Amino acid sequence: MLAITRLTRLGLARGHPGRQSRPRPVELKYKEFAMRCQRVTRLSLPGMLLASSATLAAPAIPDKAGWSGHFNIGVGIGSSESNMVASIFSQDLGSETVSSLDASPDDEDVALPNLAFEVAYTLADMHTQLYLGNKAEDHLTFDVDTTLETHFGVRQGIPGVGVFDFSYAASASPTDVWKDPYIVDAPRGDTERTSKGIHIEWDGIFDTGLQFMWSNREVEIDDERSGEDGTLGLTQREQRSLHRTGSIHRVEFHYSWAINENHRLVPGIGYLDHDLDGEAMADDGPFAQVQYIYTRNRWEVVSKLFYHDLESGATNPIYGEQRDEETLGGSATVFYAEPFGLQRWTANAGVSFYEGDSNIDFYDSSFVMATVGMLYRFD
């Protein structure tokens, strides 16, 4: 849950000493491009918390060469319901034992670290930036099918075209799931889940507020044993249909609409495809979201609503029907720059919720969280 405000100016005029410089045509293009890119830049989310929203646009590339970045420290407390995810950061998100395969998950109290960072190096003359850190959009919905990822990437600005962002992502947080979630009245063993993949963004498409995002992640589970409990009587093929490894594809479009200097609206639509090895666990469908951002002086408020509607195309061998799920969530976060006169620091606090409602109660899930944190920006 991070906030950074960065105004960018590019293409400084050059000239002879003692005489007023006139910008060259190329320099004018870069200056105009930078002015169009000026914005309140990214508000990164805390590690694995749906505790805040964030602006979806890629950060404006600064005109100053060298190192820059930010980090956020804080804590979040709340509650979680999940029959599939065991823990994150060694914090339990679900019960080790379940008494029925027909019941929704029990509620678990959680306390998680509110951590995020980015370190970047800018090549100002080339309008290029290399970076390592967390991306806000990976966790806007606290997707329990993916993990917090660290991105290593490059941003490239092209006047009149936009800012391109290419990155390689790999999971960074310790996330465990149940080896076999369907064991009843006995402790379920856990195993680690990891992910890695590619993320691409195109922001400010042809000098408009339009943004395109695409990502592909490969999810791996160290010891996948779904459905192997002998009491279920599943064949090996039916057991494989419950496997949770595979690919997750996501494509989305957003449009940033500046209503005035204080208000901004960012609607978005997209498509999510869990192309998993287990056909009964694979699902896909559309999603929609809208973000509202209010900025005044040192205050900023970011709110968000989102909705997913995913359906599976194969029958679940345990329940004898296809699984579908509707997800509704929202969040509101307040940012206050330089509290108590602390330069480069931004205080932040937020509340959020996420509710996944499946036609099969066992797959229901929810997450509610309140967070506080402090962000430090350096350049």
mmCIF file of C-alpha atoms in Angstrom:
data_model
loop_
_atom_site.group_PDB
_atom_site.id
_atom_site.type_symbol
_atom_site.label_atom_id
_atom_site.label_comp_id
_atom_site.label_asym_id
_atom_site.label_seq_id
_atom_site.Cartn_x
_atom_site.Cartn_y
_atom_site.Cartn_z
ATOM 1 C CA MET A 1 0.000 0.000 0.000
ATOM 2 C CA LEU A 2 2.391 2.580 -1.226
ATOM 3 C CA ALA A 3 2.110 6.102 -2.612
ATOM 4 C CA ILE A 4 4.599 8.031 -4.714
ATOM 5 C CA THR A 5 4.014 11.344 -6.441
ATOM 6 C CA ARG A 6 6.430 12.054 -9.253
ATOM 7 C CA LEU A 7 6.203 14.888 -11.816
ATOM 8 C CA THR A 8 8.355 14.256 -14.878
ATOM 9 C CA ARG A 9 10.049 16.703 -17.214
ATOM 10 C CA LEU A 10 12.071 15.525 -20.209
ATOM 11 C CA GLY A 11 14.107 16.963 -23.077
ATOM 12 C CA LEU A 12 16.007 19.931 -21.582
ATOM 13 C CA ALA A 13 16.987 22.514 -24.202
ATOM 14 C CA ARG A 14 20.614 22.920 -25.099
ATOM 15 C CA GLY A 15 22.382 25.960 -26.473
ATOM 16 C CA HIS A 16 25.484 28.096 -26.508
ATOM 17 C CA PRO A 17 26.621 29.870 -23.318
ATOM 18 C CA GLY A 18 25.196 33.331 -22.939
ATOM 19 C CA ARG A 19 22.437 32.800 -25.474
ATOM 20 C CA GLN A 20 18.874 31.612 -24.885
ATOM 21 C CA SER A 21 18.468 27.977 -25.980
ATOM 22 C CA ARG A 22 15.786 26.883 -28.394
ATOM 23 C CA PRO A 23 14.446 23.338 -28.034
ATOM 24 C CA ARG A 24 15.192 21.059 -30.921
ATOM 25 C CA PRO A 25 12.289 19.168 -32.599
ATOM 26 C CA VAL A 26 13.235 15.844 -30.980
ATOM 27 C CA GLU A 27 13.548 17.512 -27.580
ATOM 28 C CA LEU A 28 10.127 19.087 -28.010
ATOM 29 C CA LYS A 29 8.618 15.666 -28.698
ATOM 30 C CA TYR A 30 10.093 14.237 -25.503
ATOM 31 C CA LYS A 31 9.027 17.264 -23.475
ATOM 32 C CA GLU A 32 5.456 17.054 -24.749
ATOM 33 C CA PHE A 33 5.462 13.303 -24.118
ATOM 34 C CA ALA A 34 6.661 13.809 -20.544
ATOM 35 C CA MET A 35 4.052 16.469 -19.854
ATOM 36 C CA ARG A 36 1.328 14.099 -21.010
ATOM 37 C CA CYS A 37 2.758 11.432 -18.716
ATOM 38 C CA GLN A 38 2.665 13.647 -15.630
ATOM 39 C CA ARG A 39 0.427 12.045 -13.057
ATOM 40 C CA VAL A 40 0.187 10.789 -9.556
ATOM 41 C CA THR A 41 2.107 7.554 -10.001
ATOM 42 C CA ARG A 42 1.747 4.118 -8.604
ATOM 43 C CA LEU A 43 0.349 3.279 -5.213
ATOM 44 C CA SER A 44 1.799 -0.186 -4.673
ATOM 45 C CA LEU A 45 -0.037 -2.730 -2.597
ATOM 46 C CA PRO A 46 1.279 -4.469 0.502
ATOM 47 C CA GLY A 47 2.507 -8.033 0.298
ATOM 48 C CA MET A 48 -0.407 -10.446 -0.166
ATOM 49 C CA LEU A 49 -2.967 -8.054 1.290
ATOM 50 C CA LEU A 50 -6.106 -6.860 -0.365
ATOM 51 C CA ALA A 51 -5.749 -3.915 1.981
ATOM 52 C CA SER A 52 -5.629 -1.124 -0.514
ATOM 53 C CA SER A 53 -6.156 -0.102 -4.097
ATOM 54 C CA ALA A 54 -3.580 1.319 -6.458
ATOM 55 C CA THR A 55 -3.467 3.363 -9.584
ATOM 56 C CA LEU A 56 -3.053 0.971 -12.470
ATOM 57 C CA ALA A 57 -0.885 3.160 -14.683
ATOM 58 C CA ALA A 58 2.801 2.439 -15.038
ATOM 59 C CA PRO A 59 4.958 4.993 -13.184
ATOM 60 C CA ALA A 60 6.133 8.000 -15.152
ATOM 61 C CA ILE A 61 9.809 7.639 -16.039
ATOM 62 C CA PRO A 62 11.809 10.450 -14.365
ATOM 63 C CA ASP A 63 14.057 12.777 -16.370
ATOM 64 C CA LYS A 64 16.865 12.437 -13.817
ATOM 65 C CA ALA A 65 19.310 9.599 -14.412
ATOM 66 C CA GLY A 66 20.242 7.329 -11.529
ATOM 67 C CA TRP A 67 18.669 5.373 -8.706
ATOM 68 C CA SER A 68 15.181 5.839 -7.277
ATOM 69 C CA GLY A 69 12.559 3.787 -5.501
ATOM 70 C CA HIS A 70 10.422 3.273 -2.430
ATOM 71 C CA PHE A 71 9.582 0.820 0.317
ATOM 72 C CA ASN A 72 6.564 0.366 2.558
ATOM 73 C CA ILE A 73 6.448 -1.147 6.038
ATOM 74 C CA GLY A 74 3.367 -1.845 8.117
ATOM 75 C CA VAL A 75 0.924 -4.465 9.288
ATOM 76 C CA GLY A 76 -2.539 -5.741 8.426
ATOM 77 C CA ILE A 77 -5.098 -7.572 10.552
ATOM 78 C CA GLY A 78 -8.326 -9.246 9.529
ATOM 79 C CA SER A 79 -9.947 -12.588 8.807
ATOM 80 C CA SER A 80 -9.787 -15.254 6.112
ATOM 81 C CA GLU A 81 -11.920 -18.175 4.916
ATOM 82 C CA SER A 82 -10.393 -20.785 2.589
ATOM 83 C CA ASN A 83 -10.429 -24.563 2.266
ATOM 84 C CA MET A 84 -7.639 -24.542 -0.323
ATOM 85 C CA VAL A 85 -4.890 -22.187 0.928
ATOM 86 C CA ALA A 86 -3.067 -23.194 4.116
ATOM 87 C CA SER A 87 -0.889 -20.184 4.944
ATOM 88 C CA ILE A 88 0.961 -17.104 3.744
ATOM 89 C CA PHE A 89 4.061 -15.825 5.561
ATOM 90 C CA SER A 90 3.491 -18.773 7.955
ATOM 91 C CA GLN A 91 0.147 -17.205 8.936
ATOM 92 C CA ASP A 92 -2.759 -19.676 8.792
ATOM 93 C CA LEU A 93 -5.520 -18.782 6.328
ATOM 94 C CA GLY A 94 -7.495 -22.024 6.648
ATOM 95 C CA SER A 95 -8.198 -24.824 9.113
ATOM 96 C CA GLU A 96 -5.900 -27.851 9.135
ATOM 97 C CA THR A 97 -8.892 -30.175 9.616
ATOM 98 C CA VAL A 98 -12.309 -30.088 7.958
ATOM 99 C CA SER A 99 -15.333 -32.114 9.033
ATOM 100 C CA SER A 100 -17.258 -32.058 5.755
ATOM 101 C CA LEU A 101 -16.710 -31.628 2.024
ATOM 102 C CA ASP A 102 -20.094 -29.941 1.741
ATOM 103 C CA ALA A 103 -19.466 -27.031 4.128
ATOM 104 C CA SER A 104 -18.020 -23.565 3.609
ATOM 105 C CA PRO A 105 -14.619 -22.903 5.241
ATOM 106 C CA ASP A 106 -14.246 -21.742 8.832
ATOM 107 C CA ASP A 107 -13.125 -18.241 9.715
ATOM 108 C CA GLU A 108 -9.471 -17.644 10.673
ATOM 109 C CA ASP A 109 -8.015 -14.492 12.262
ATOM 110 C CA VAL A 110 -4.916 -13.270 10.423
ATOM 111 C CA ALA A 111 -2.101 -10.762 10.899
ATOM 112 C CA LEU A 112 0.166 -10.196 7.907
ATOM 113 C CA PRO A 113 3.121 -7.903 7.175
ATOM 114 C CA ASN A 114 2.384 -4.894 4.992
ATOM 115 C CA LEU A 115 5.541 -4.881 2.870
ATOM 116 C CA ALA A 116 6.359 -3.739 -0.650
ATOM 117 C CA PHE A 117 9.248 -2.114 -2.497
ATOM 118 C CA GLU A 118 10.715 -1.015 -5.791
ATOM 119 C CA VAL A 119 14.290 -0.118 -6.739
ATOM 120 C CA ALA A 120 14.830 1.437 -10.176
ATOM 121 C CA TYR A 121 17.658 2.824 -12.292
ATOM 122 C CA THR A 122 16.826 5.369 -14.992
ATOM 123 C CA LEU A 123 18.685 6.034 -18.249
ATOM 124 C CA ALA A 124 17.207 9.479 -18.798
ATOM 125 C CA ASP A 125 18.593 10.172 -22.295
ATOM 126 C CA MET A 126 17.028 6.943 -23.555
ATOM 127 C CA HIS A 127 13.836 7.368 -21.504
ATOM 128 C CA THR A 128 14.447 3.851 -20.159
ATOM 129 C CA GLN A 129 14.103 2.504 -16.636
ATOM 130 C CA LEU A 130 15.181 -0.845 -15.173
ATOM 131 C CA TYR A 131 13.441 -1.938 -11.982
ATOM 132 C CA LEU A 132 13.054 -4.660 -9.373
ATOM 133 C CA GLY A 133 10.028 -4.794 -7.089
ATOM 134 C CA ASN A 134 6.354 -5.561 -6.531
ATOM 135 C CA LYS A 135 3.537 -4.631 -8.906
ATOM 136 C CA ALA A 136 0.298 -3.210 -7.590
ATOM 137 C CA GLU A 137 -2.001 -4.849 -10.119
ATOM 138 C CA ASP A 138 -0.899 -8.372 -9.172
ATOM 139 C CA HIS A 139 -2.806 -8.196 -5.912
ATOM 140 C CA LEU A 140 -5.741 -5.888 -6.402
ATOM 141 C CA THR A 141 -8.104 -8.794 -5.751
ATOM 142 C CA PHE A 142 -5.975 -10.813 -3.314
ATOM 143 C CA ASP A 143 -6.146 -13.710 -5.754
ATOM 144 C CA VAL A 144 -5.673 -16.873 -3.666
ATOM 145 C CA ASP A 145 -4.613 -18.739 -6.822
ATOM 146 C CA THR A 146 -1.409 -16.717 -7.174
ATOM 147 C CA THR A 147 1.298 -15.531 -4.831
ATOM 148 C CA LEU A 148 3.048 -12.250 -4.190
ATOM 149 C CA GLU A 149 5.573 -11.847 -6.970
ATOM 150 C CA THR A 150 8.707 -9.782 -7.449
ATOM 151 C CA HIS A 151 9.191 -8.333 -10.930
ATOM 152 C CA PHE A 152 12.447 -7.631 -12.742
ATOM 153 C CA GLY A 153 11.708 -5.534 -15.766
ATOM 154 C CA VAL A 154 12.238 -2.565 -18.027
ATOM 155 C CA ARG A 155 10.038 0.441 -18.845
ATOM 156 C CA GLN A 156 10.497 2.225 -22.150
ATOM 157 C CA GLY A 157 8.839 5.494 -23.107
ATOM 158 C CA ILE A 158 8.213 6.309 -26.770
ATOM 159 C CA PRO A 159 6.853 9.794 -27.608
ATOM 160 C CA GLY A 160 3.433 9.658 -29.200
ATOM 161 C CA VAL A 161 3.126 5.920 -28.553
ATOM 162 C CA GLY A 162 3.188 5.416 -24.772
ATOM 163 C CA VAL A 163 5.150 3.651 -22.052
ATOM 164 C CA PHE A 164 5.912 -0.069 -22.446
ATOM 165 C CA ASP A 165 6.633 -2.268 -19.439
ATOM 166 C CA PHE A 166 8.100 -5.772 -19.828
ATOM 167 C CA SER A 167 8.926 -7.868 -16.767
ATOM 168 C CA TYR A 168 9.701 -11.368 -15.548
ATOM 169 C CA ALA A 169 7.918 -12.267 -12.317
ATOM 170 C CA ALA A 170 8.607 -14.933 -9.714
ATOM 171 C CA SER A 171 6.887 -15.666 -6.411
ATOM 172 C CA ALA A 172 8.600 -14.131 -3.395
ATOM 173 C CA SER A 173 6.358 -14.915 -0.422
ATOM 174 C CA PRO A 174 6.175 -18.301 1.323
ATOM 175 C CA THR A 175 2.711 -19.591 0.334
ATOM 176 C CA ASP A 176 1.437 -23.049 1.264
ATOM 177 C CA VAL A 177 -1.630 -24.970 0.094
ATOM 178 C CA TRP A 178 -3.018 -28.315 1.254
ATOM 179 C CA LYS A 179 -1.514 -31.367 -0.444
ATOM 180 C CA ASP A 180 -4.955 -32.983 -0.534
ATOM 181 C CA PRO A 181 -7.660 -30.472 0.464
ATOM 182 C CA TYR A 182 -10.349 -33.189 0.456
ATOM 183 C CA ILE A 183 -9.228 -35.197 3.514
ATOM 184 C CA VAL A 184 -11.985 -35.213 6.165
ATOM 185 C CA ASP A 185 -11.629 -35.523 9.967
ATOM 186 C CA ALA A 186 -7.830 -35.799 9.820
ATOM 187 C CA PRO A 187 -4.988 -33.264 9.643
ATOM 188 C CA ARG A 188 -4.166 -32.166 6.101
ATOM 189 C CA GLY A 189 -0.498 -31.785 5.193
ATOM 190 C CA ASP A 190 0.644 -28.610 3.451
ATOM 191 C CA THR A 191 3.001 -28.021 0.539
ATOM 192 C CA GLU A 192 4.562 -24.985 -1.125
ATOM 193 C CA ARG A 193 3.088 -23.274 -4.167
ATOM 194 C CA THR A 194 5.174 -21.058 -6.439
ATOM 195 C CA SER A 195 4.567 -19.095 -9.625
ATOM 196 C CA LYS A 196 6.590 -17.433 -12.364
ATOM 197 C CA GLY A 197 5.777 -15.760 -15.631
ATOM 198 C CA ILE A 198 5.741 -12.753 -17.947
ATOM 199 C CA HIS A 199 3.951 -9.417 -17.542
ATOM 200 C CA ILE A 200 3.451 -6.796 -20.287
ATOM 201 C CA GLU A 201 1.868 -3.324 -20.107
ATOM 202 C CA TRP A 202 1.252 -0.569 -22.635
ATOM 203 C CA ASP A 203 0.249 2.633 -20.871
ATOM 204 C CA GLY A 204 -0.924 5.914 -22.402
ATOM 205 C CA ILE A 205 -1.679 4.232 -25.726
ATOM 206 C CA PHE A 206 -1.097 6.838 -28.452
ATOM 207 C CA ASP A 207 -1.336 9.682 -25.939
ATOM 208 C CA THR A 208 -4.724 8.618 -24.549
ATOM 209 C CA GLY A 209 -5.818 7.398 -21.130
ATOM 210 C CA LEU A 210 -6.063 3.829 -22.424
ATOM 211 C CA GLN A 211 -3.918 1.071 -20.932
ATOM 212 C CA PHE A 212 -3.458 -2.571 -21.978
ATOM 213 C CA MET A 213 -2.143 -5.296 -19.657
ATOM 214 C CA TRP A 214 -1.359 -8.974 -20.309
ATOM 215 C CA SER A 215 0.224 -11.602 -18.096
ATOM 216 C CA ASN A 216 0.930 -15.308 -18.130
ATOM 217 C CA ARG A 217 1.923 -17.230 -14.986
ATOM 218 C CA GLU A 218 2.929 -20.835 -14.468
ATOM 219 C CA VAL A 219 1.795 -22.203 -11.095
ATOM 220 C CA GLU A 220 3.604 -25.148 -9.514
ATOM 221 C CA ILE A 221 2.779 -27.169 -6.382
ATOM 222 C CA ASP A 222 5.587 -29.186 -4.812
ATOM 223 C CA ASP A 223 3.461 -32.163 -3.735
ATOM 224 C CA GLU A 224 0.057 -32.236 -5.458
ATOM 225 C CA ARG A 225 -2.144 -35.022 -4.049
ATOM 226 C CA SER A 226 -5.674 -33.738 -4.585
ATOM 227 C CA GLY A 227 -8.277 -36.500 -4.409
ATOM 228 C CA GLU A 228 -5.833 -39.262 -3.433
ATOM 229 C CA ASP A 229 -7.630 -39.982 -0.152
ATOM 230 C CA GLY A 230 -8.869 -43.551 -0.566
ATOM 231 C CA THR A 231 -12.243 -42.854 1.051
ATOM 232 C CA LEU A 232 -13.271 -40.837 -2.030
ATOM 233 C CA GLY A 233 -12.854 -43.807 -4.361
ATOM 234 C CA LEU A 234 -11.608 -41.689 -7.275
ATOM 235 C CA THR A 235 -9.796 -43.148 -10.258
ATOM 236 C CA GLN A 236 -6.364 -41.789 -11.184
ATOM 237 C CA ARG A 237 -7.902 -39.848 -14.052
ATOM 238 C CA GLU A 238 -10.450 -38.264 -11.704
ATOM 239 C CA GLN A 239 -7.660 -37.409 -9.268
ATOM 240 C CA ARG A 240 -5.707 -35.675 -12.045
ATOM 241 C CA SER A 241 -8.787 -33.625 -12.915
ATOM 242 C CA LEU A 242 -8.439 -31.969 -9.472
ATOM 243 C CA HIS A 243 -4.826 -30.849 -9.972
ATOM 244 C CA ARG A 244 -4.180 -27.134 -9.398
ATOM 245 C CA THR A 245 -0.946 -26.662 -11.362
ATOM 246 C CA GLY A 246 -0.911 -25.012 -14.773
ATOM 247 C CA SER A 247 -1.112 -21.588 -16.416
ATOM 248 C CA ILE A 248 -3.025 -18.441 -15.505
ATOM 249 C CA HIS A 249 -3.648 -15.978 -18.355
ATOM 250 C CA ARG A 250 -4.977 -12.475 -17.781
ATOM 251 C CA VAL A 251 -5.761 -9.669 -20.233
ATOM 252 C CA GLU A 252 -7.336 -6.329 -19.373
ATOM 253 C CA PHE A 253 -7.986 -2.796 -20.589
ATOM 254 C CA HIS A 254 -8.330 0.338 -18.472
ATOM 255 C CA TYR A 255 -9.148 3.936 -19.245
ATOM 256 C CA SER A 256 -8.004 6.748 -16.961
ATOM 257 C CA TRP A 257 -10.465 9.646 -17.030
ATOM 258 C CA ALA A 258 -9.382 12.846 -15.269
ATOM 259 C CA ILE A 259 -12.681 14.469 -14.304
ATOM 260 C CA ASN A 260 -10.801 17.489 -12.923
ATOM 261 C CA GLU A 261 -7.609 18.151 -10.974
ATOM 262 C CA ASN A 262 -9.016 16.455 -7.847
ATOM 263 C CA HIS A 263 -11.055 13.555 -9.231
ATOM 264 C CA ARG A 264 -10.095 10.636 -11.464
ATOM 265 C CA LEU A 265 -12.144 7.614 -12.586
ATOM 266 C CA VAL A 266 -10.523 4.450 -13.980
ATOM 267 C CA PRO A 267 -12.960 1.807 -15.312
ATOM 268 C CA GLY A 268 -11.628 -1.487 -16.620
ATOM 269 C CA ILE A 269 -12.670 -4.791 -18.174
ATOM 270 C CA GLY A 270 -10.770 -8.003 -18.771
ATOM 271 C CA TYR A 271 -10.695 -11.770 -19.092
ATOM 272 C CA LEU A 272 -9.159 -14.311 -16.714
ATOM 273 C CA ASP A 273 -8.312 -17.897 -17.712
ATOM 274 C CA HIS A 274 -7.135 -20.501 -15.186
ATOM 275 C CA ASP A 275 -5.794 -23.022 -17.711
ATOM 276 C CA LEU A 276 -4.945 -25.651 -15.099
ATOM 277 C CA ASP A 277 -3.825 -29.253 -15.545
ATOM 278 C CA GLY A 278 -6.915 -30.424 -13.672
ATOM 279 C CA GLU A 279 -9.858 -29.818 -15.994
ATOM 280 C CA ALA A 280 -12.310 -29.743 -13.086
ATOM 281 C CA MET A 281 -10.298 -26.935 -11.449
ATOM 282 C CA ALA A 282 -9.777 -24.931 -14.647
ATOM 283 C CA ASP A 283 -12.157 -22.025 -15.170
ATOM 284 C CA ASP A 284 -12.380 -18.760 -17.054
ATOM 285 C CA GLY A 285 -14.568 -15.724 -17.454
ATOM 286 C CA PRO A 286 -14.809 -11.927 -17.624
ATOM 287 C CA PHE A 287 -14.236 -9.370 -14.923
ATOM 288 C CA ALA A 288 -14.952 -5.679 -14.478
ATOM 289 C CA GLN A 289 -13.655 -3.070 -12.098
ATOM 290 C CA VAL A 290 -13.829 0.642 -11.428
ATOM 291 C CA GLN A 291 -11.463 2.821 -9.463
ATOM 292 C CA TYR A 292 -12.038 6.298 -8.052
ATOM 293 C CA ILE A 293 -9.142 8.514 -6.958
ATOM 294 C CA TYR A 294 -9.480 11.775 -5.028
ATOM 295 C CA THR A 295 -6.442 14.019 -4.526
ATOM 296 C CA ARG A 296 -6.242 17.284 -2.582
ATOM 297 C CA ASN A 297 -3.111 18.864 -1.129
ATOM 298 C CA ARG A 298 -1.297 16.162 0.860
ATOM 299 C CA TRP A 299 -4.332 13.842 0.943
ATOM 300 C CA GLU A 300 -5.237 11.091 -1.470
ATOM 301 C CA VAL A 301 -8.112 8.599 -1.281
ATOM 302 C CA VAL A 302 -8.220 5.565 -3.564
ATOM 303 C CA SER A 303 -11.305 3.337 -3.738
ATOM 304 C CA LYS A 304 -12.054 0.316 -5.902
ATOM 305 C CA LEU A 305 -14.806 -2.169 -6.718
ATOM 306 C CA PHE A 306 -14.335 -5.338 -8.769
ATOM 307 C CA TYR A 307 -16.403 -8.303 -9.934
ATOM 308 C CA HIS A 308 -15.327 -11.669 -11.427
ATOM 309 C CA ASP A 309 -17.578 -14.356 -12.952
ATOM 310 C CA LEU A 310 -15.687 -17.606 -13.625
ATOM 311 C CA GLU A 311 -17.035 -20.958 -14.829
ATOM 312 C CA SER A 312 -15.494 -24.406 -15.241
ATOM 313 C CA GLY A 313 -16.157 -26.509 -18.317
ATOM 314 C CA ALA A 314 -15.718 -29.947 -16.716
ATOM 315 C CA THR A 315 -17.597 -31.912 -14.066
ATOM 316 C CA ASN A 316 -16.011 -32.105 -10.634
ATOM 317 C CA PRO A 317 -15.667 -35.852 -9.806
ATOM 318 C CA ILE A 318 -16.361 -35.308 -6.094
ATOM 319 C CA TYR A 319 -19.517 -33.212 -6.457
ATOM 320 C CA GLY A 320 -20.875 -34.386 -9.806
ATOM 321 C CA GLU A 321 -21.340 -30.873 -11.196
ATOM 322 C CA GLN A 322 -19.362 -28.108 -12.855
ATOM 323 C CA ARG A 323 -17.935 -25.460 -10.564
ATOM 324 C CA ASP A 324 -18.571 -21.750 -11.008
ATOM 325 C CA GLU A 325 -17.724 -18.779 -8.828
ATOM 326 C CA GLU A 326 -18.688 -15.137 -8.527
ATOM 327 C CA THR A 327 -16.298 -12.785 -6.746
ATOM 328 C CA LEU A 328 -17.112 -9.332 -5.399
ATOM 329 C CA GLY A 329 -14.621 -7.104 -3.661
ATOM 330 C CA GLY A 330 -13.774 -3.550 -2.775
ATOM 331 C CA SER A 331 -11.330 -1.377 -0.905
ATOM 332 C CA ALA A 332 -10.678 2.173 0.271
ATOM 333 C CA THR A 333 -7.284 3.577 1.219
ATOM 334 C CA VAL A 334 -6.224 6.972 2.563
ATOM 335 C CA PHE A 335 -2.741 8.403 1.965
ATOM 336 C CA TYR A 336 -1.242 11.417 3.761
ATOM 337 C CA ALA A 337 2.099 12.809 2.595
ATOM 338 C CA GLU A 338 4.801 14.024 5.000
ATOM 339 C CA PRO A 339 3.011 13.320 8.307
ATOM 340 C CA PHE A 340 4.515 15.147 11.302
ATOM 341 C CA GLY A 341 6.812 16.955 8.884
ATOM 342 C CA LEU A 342 8.588 13.745 7.851
ATOM 343 C CA GLN A 343 9.879 14.479 4.368
ATOM 344 C CA ARG A 344 9.686 11.667 1.786
ATOM 345 C CA TRP A 345 7.362 9.644 4.034
ATOM 346 C CA THR A 346 3.689 8.884 3.321
ATOM 347 C CA ALA A 347 1.311 7.439 5.910
ATOM 348 C CA ASN A 348 -1.369 5.063 4.629
ATOM 349 C CA ALA A 349 -4.340 3.194 6.063
ATOM 350 C CA GLY A 350 -6.974 1.090 4.362
ATOM 351 C CA VAL A 351 -9.808 -1.396 4.640
ATOM 352 C CA SER A 352 -10.904 -3.965 2.091
ATOM 353 C CA PHE A 353 -12.972 -7.079 1.484
ATOM 354 C CA TYR A 354 -13.135 -9.957 -0.972
ATOM 355 C CA GLU A 355 -15.918 -12.568 -1.198
ATOM 356 C CA GLY A 356 -15.835 -15.592 -3.497
ATOM 357 C CA ASP A 357 -19.201 -17.382 -3.745
ATOM 358 C CA SER A 358 -19.187 -20.781 -5.475
ATOM 359 C CA ASN A 359 -22.111 -23.050 -6.318
ATOM 360 C CA ILE A 360 -20.069 -25.692 -4.417
ATOM 361 C CA ASP A 361 -19.833 -24.434 -0.832
ATOM 362 C CA PHE A 362 -16.470 -26.095 -0.194
ATOM 363 C CA TYR A 363 -14.833 -23.654 -2.653
ATOM 364 C CA ASP A 364 -16.241 -20.505 -1.026
ATOM 365 C CA SER A 365 -13.593 -18.042 0.144
ATOM 366 C CA SER A 366 -13.332 -14.610 1.729
ATOM 367 C CA PHE A 367 -10.752 -12.146 2.972
ATOM 368 C CA VAL A 368 -11.230 -8.991 5.070
ATOM 369 C CA MET A 369 -8.322 -6.775 6.068
ATOM 370 C CA ALA A 370 -7.422 -3.434 7.653
ATOM 371 C CA THR A 371 -3.893 -2.101 7.269
ATOM 372 C CA VAL A 372 -1.644 0.742 8.354
ATOM 373 C CA GLY A 373 1.760 1.524 6.928
ATOM 374 C CA MET A 374 4.474 4.060 6.194
ATOM 375 C CA LEU A 375 6.118 4.528 2.819
ATOM 376 C CA TYR A 376 9.535 6.053 2.193
ATOM 377 C CA ARG A 377 10.501 7.389 -1.237
ATOM 378 C CA PHE A 378 14.065 7.988 -2.390
ATOM 379 C CA ASP A 379 15.610 9.394 -5.570
#
